[in-house]
Tab-separated table of N, CA and C in Angstrom:
chain	number	residue	atom	x	y	z
A	966	MET	N	0.819	-1.133	0.073
A	966	MET	CA	-0.171	-0.314	0.221
A	966	MET	C	0.692	1.135	0.334
A	967	ASN	N	0.843	2.213	-0.973
A	967	ASN	CA	1.695	3.281	-0.701
A	967	ASN	C	1.206	4.632	0.381
A	968	SER	N	2.043	5.291	0.391
A	968	SER	CA	1.660	6.177	1.594
A	968	SER	C	0.695	6.918	1.376
A	969	SER	N	0.168	7.331	0.124
A	969	SER	CA	-0.986	8.760	-0.016
A	969	SER	C	-2.062	7.517	0.186
A	970	ILE	N	-2.127	6.448	-0.296
A	970	ILE	CA	-3.607	5.708	0.014
A	970	ILE	C	-4.146	5.456	1.735
A	971	ALA	N	-2.526	5.329	2.356
A	971	ALA	CA	-3.006	5.228	3.078
A	971	ALA	C	-2.841	6.102	3.994
A	972	HIS	N	-2.474	7.222	4.006
A	972	HIS	CA	-3.116	8.696	4.152
A	972	HIS	C	-4.244	8.773	4.028
A	973	ALA	N	-4.911	8.419	2.336
A	973	ALA	CA	-6.313	9.295	2.485
A	973	ALA	C	-7.440	7.941	3.693
A	974	GLU	N	-7.058	6.289	3.812
A	974	GLU	CA	-7.387	5.822	4.590
A	974	GLU	C	-7.674	6.122	5.678
A	975	LEU	N	-6.295	6.969	6.275
A	975	LEU	CA	-6.529	7.164	7.710
A	975	LEU	C	-7.399	8.860	7.965
A	976	ILE	N	-7.072	9.528	6.928
A	976	ILE	CA	-8.497	10.764	7.139
A	976	ILE	C	-9.452	10.453	6.823
A	977	ALA	N	-10.003	9.642	6.256
A	977	ALA	CA	-11.250	8.839	6.337
A	977	ALA	C	-11.559	8.589	7.513
A	978	THR	N	-10.915	8.004	8.007
A	978	THR	CA	-10.929	7.319	9.392
A	978	THR	C	-11.520	8.709	10.403
A	979	PHE	N	-10.021	9.042	10.128
A	979	PHE	CA	-10.057	10.666	11.399
A	979	PHE	C	-11.811	11.250	11.415
A	980	ARG	N	-12.295	11.541	9.501
A	980	ARG	CA	-13.128	12.388	9.473
A	980	ARG	C	-14.778	11.585	9.940
A	981	ARG	N	-14.492	10.255	10.310
A	981	ARG	CA	-15.456	9.611	11.052
A	981	ARG	C	-15.668	9.421	12.386
A	982	ALA	N	-14.343	9.649	12.781
A	982	ALA	CA	-14.335	9.047	14.512
A	982	ALA	C	-14.349	11.245	14.795
A	983	GLN	N	-14.410	11.792	13.975
A	983	GLN	CA	-14.392	13.230	14.441
A	983	GLN	C	-16.241	13.659	13.931
A	984	ALA	N	-16.783	12.634	13.297
A	984	ALA	CA	-18.280	13.163	13.323
A	984	ALA	C	-18.909	12.161	14.333
A	985	GLU	N	-18.432	10.983	14.771
A	985	GLU	CA	-19.094	10.310	15.635
A	985	GLU	C	-19.265	11.270	16.649
A	986	ALA	N	-17.414	11.605	17.304
A	986	ALA	CA	-17.345	12.895	18.764
A	986	ALA	C	-18.378	13.373	18.858
A	987	ALA	N	-19.047	14.276	17.820
A	987	ALA	CA	-19.751	15.391	17.643
A	987	ALA	C	-20.706	14.423	17.990
A	988	HIS	N	-20.850	13.550	17.499
A	988	HIS	CA	-22.731	12.817	17.504
A	988	HIS	C	-22.447	12.641	19.374
A	989	LYS	N	-21.878	12.173	20.041
A	989	LYS	CA	-21.816	11.604	20.905
A	989	LYS	C	-21.707	12.880	21.605
A	990	PHE	N	-21.276	13.904	21.589
A	990	PHE	CA	-21.171	15.028	22.446
A	990	PHE	C	-23.070	15.062	22.805
A	991	GLY	N	-23.077	15.655	21.192
A	991	GLY	CA	-24.635	15.432	21.121
A	991	GLY	C	-25.653	14.998	22.068
A	992	LEU	N	-25.545	13.965	22.324
A	992	LEU	CA	-26.128	13.001	23.002
A	992	LEU	C	-26.523	13.610	24.475
A	993	ILE	N	-25.491	13.908	25.016
A	993	ILE	CA	-25.118	14.161	25.732
A	993	ILE	C	-26.550	15.287	26.792
A	994	LYS	N	-27.104	16.437	25.367
A	994	LYS	CA	-27.899	16.975	25.496
A	994	LYS	C	-29.264	16.169	25.451
A	995	THR	N	-29.378	15.202	25.232
A	995	THR	CA	-30.224	14.899	24.816
A	995	THR	C	-31.013	13.907	25.863
A	996	VAL	N	-30.436	13.221	26.143
A	996	VAL	CA	-29.776	12.309	27.731
A	996	VAL	C	-29.898	12.906	28.898
A	997	ALA	N	-30.406	14.418	29.031
A	997	ALA	CA	-30.061	15.132	29.794
A	997	ALA	C	-31.403	15.027	31.213
A	998	THR	N	-32.804	14.881	30.318
A	998	THR	CA	-33.701	14.727	31.269
A	998	THR	C	-34.238	13.240	31.829
A	999	LYS	N	-32.873	12.110	31.326
A	999	LYS	CA	-32.925	10.794	31.785
A	999	LYS	C	-32.204	10.714	33.047
A	1000	GLY	N	-32.043	11.636	33.478
A	1000	GLY	CA	-31.270	11.361	34.889
A	1000	GLY	C	-29.581	11.063	34.988
A	1001	PRO	N	-29.060	10.968	36.272
A	1001	PRO	CA	-27.704	11.574	36.175
A	1001	PRO	C	-26.574	10.351	35.787
A	1002	LYS	N	-27.529	8.896	36.066
A	1002	LYS	CA	-26.868	7.680	35.183
A	1002	LYS	C	-26.631	7.711	33.836
A	1003	ALA	N	-27.573	7.833	33.625
A	1003	ALA	CA	-27.663	8.522	31.446
A	1003	ALA	C	-26.591	9.699	31.230
A	1004	ILE	N	-27.213	10.477	31.941
A	1004	ILE	CA	-26.018	11.531	31.864
A	1004	ILE	C	-24.481	11.129	32.003
A	1005	GLN	N	-23.968	10.538	32.630
A	1005	GLN	CA	-22.548	9.975	33.258
A	1005	GLN	C	-22.243	8.650	32.127
A	1006	MET	N	-23.258	7.749	31.153
A	1006	MET	CA	-22.954	7.092	30.676
A	1006	MET	C	-22.515	7.813	29.096
A	1007	ALA	N	-23.191	8.828	29.119
A	1007	ALA	CA	-22.902	10.182	27.540
A	1007	ALA	C	-21.917	10.056	27.467
A	1008	VAL	N	-21.287	11.227	29.068
A	1008	VAL	CA	-20.405	11.673	29.053
A	1008	VAL	C	-19.313	10.971	28.337
A	1009	GLU	N	-19.256	9.834	29.381
A	1009	GLU	CA	-18.041	8.441	29.058
A	1009	GLU	C	-18.018	8.158	27.834
A	1010	THR	N	-19.160	8.376	27.246
A	1010	THR	CA	-19.259	7.514	25.475
A	1010	THR	C	-18.255	8.681	24.836
A	1011	ALA	N	-18.807	9.783	24.976
A	1011	ALA	CA	-18.197	11.020	24.514
A	1011	ALA	C	-17.012	11.036	24.641
A	1012	ASP	N	-16.564	10.696	25.608
A	1012	ASP	CA	-14.675	11.095	25.807
A	1012	ASP	C	-14.099	9.767	25.176
A	1013	LYS	N	-14.888	8.744	25.309
A	1013	LYS	CA	-14.175	7.828	24.476
A	1013	LYS	C	-14.240	8.108	23.167
A	1014	ALA	N	-14.678	7.992	22.157
A	1014	ALA	CA	-15.056	8.652	21.085
A	1014	ALA	C	-14.165	9.966	20.592
A	1015	ALA	N	-13.950	11.197	21.977
A	1015	ALA	CA	-13.168	11.674	21.741
A	1015	ALA	C	-11.373	11.295	21.501
A	1016	LYS	N	-11.478	10.457	22.067
A	1016	LYS	CA	-9.999	9.876	22.778
A	1016	LYS	C	-9.855	9.332	21.449
A	1017	ARG	N	-10.411	8.866	20.884
A	1017	ARG	CA	-10.432	7.838	19.449
A	1017	ARG	C	-10.192	8.890	18.537
A	1018	ARG	N	-10.930	10.151	18.199
A	1018	ARG	CA	-10.482	11.564	17.596
A	1018	ARG	C	-9.049	11.774	17.460
A	1019	ASP	N	-8.771	12.159	19.102
A	1019	ASP	CA	-7.669	12.427	19.190
A	1019	ASP	C	-6.085	11.861	18.908
A	1020	ALA	N	-6.235	10.487	18.741
A	1020	ALA	CA	-5.395	9.521	18.276
A	1020	ALA	C	-5.400	9.304	17.419
A	1021	TYR	N	-6.323	9.434	16.189
A	1021	TYR	CA	-6.026	9.564	14.826
A	1021	TYR	C	-5.570	11.133	14.361
A	1022	ALA	N	-5.901	11.917	15.075
A	1022	ALA	CA	-5.303	13.160	14.588
A	1022	ALA	C	-4.192	13.490	15.275
A	1023	LYS	N	-3.616	12.730	16.357
A	1023	LYS	CA	-2.076	12.517	17.064
A	1023	LYS	C	-1.139	11.997	15.221
A	1024	LYS	N	-1.933	10.794	14.777
A	1024	LYS	CA	-1.637	9.348	14.199
A	1024	LYS	C	-1.097	10.225	12.648
A	1025	LEU	N	-2.301	11.686	12.443
A	1025	LEU	CA	-2.046	12.235	11.070
A	1025	LEU	C	-1.017	13.914	11.416
A	1026	ALA	N	-0.962	13.998	12.170
A	1026	ALA	CA	0.026	15.088	12.899
A	1026	ALA	C	1.637	14.258	12.548
A	1027	ALA	N	1.686	13.083	13.038
A	1027	ALA	CA	2.739	12.630	12.617
A	1027	ALA	C	3.464	12.189	11.615
A	1028	LEU	N	2.412	12.519	10.543
A	1028	LEU	CA	2.541	11.876	8.988
A	1028	LEU	C	2.699	13.390	8.388
A	1029	GLY	N	2.564	14.563	8.736
A	1029	GLY	CA	2.357	15.671	8.510
A	1029	GLY	C	1.130	16.084	7.603
A	1030	VAL	N	0.120	15.452	8.214
A	1030	VAL	CA	-0.656	15.891	7.644
A	1030	VAL	C	-2.214	16.991	8.465
A	1031	ASP	N	-2.000	17.942	7.672
A	1031	ASP	CA	-2.833	19.414	8.977
A	1031	ASP	C	-4.415	18.982	8.016
A	1032	LEU	N	-5.160	19.019	9.289
A	1032	LEU	CA	-6.644	18.888	8.904
A	1032	LEU	C	-7.621	20.273	8.868
A	1033	LYS	N	-6.804	21.613	8.831
A	1033	LYS	CA	-7.557	22.270	9.213
A	1033	LYS	C	-8.934	22.757	8.830
A	1034	ASP	N	-9.540	22.646	9.684
A	1034	ASP	CA	-11.445	22.966	8.903
A	1034	ASP	C	-11.625	24.564	8.887
């Protein structure tokens, strides 16, 4: 696999993780009326998604890819 294809796949994976993280943070507002346990679970899920997104961003930065939106 050449590097441009690998970069493109990593960029696509990062974008999916970025969208997932945004969605999970949006769910926190949705479950706000469900109680503290639901809020805590939503926060934990959003944090995990953000960590995945940040890990992909770090990999891309190490490759010299800049994804400023």
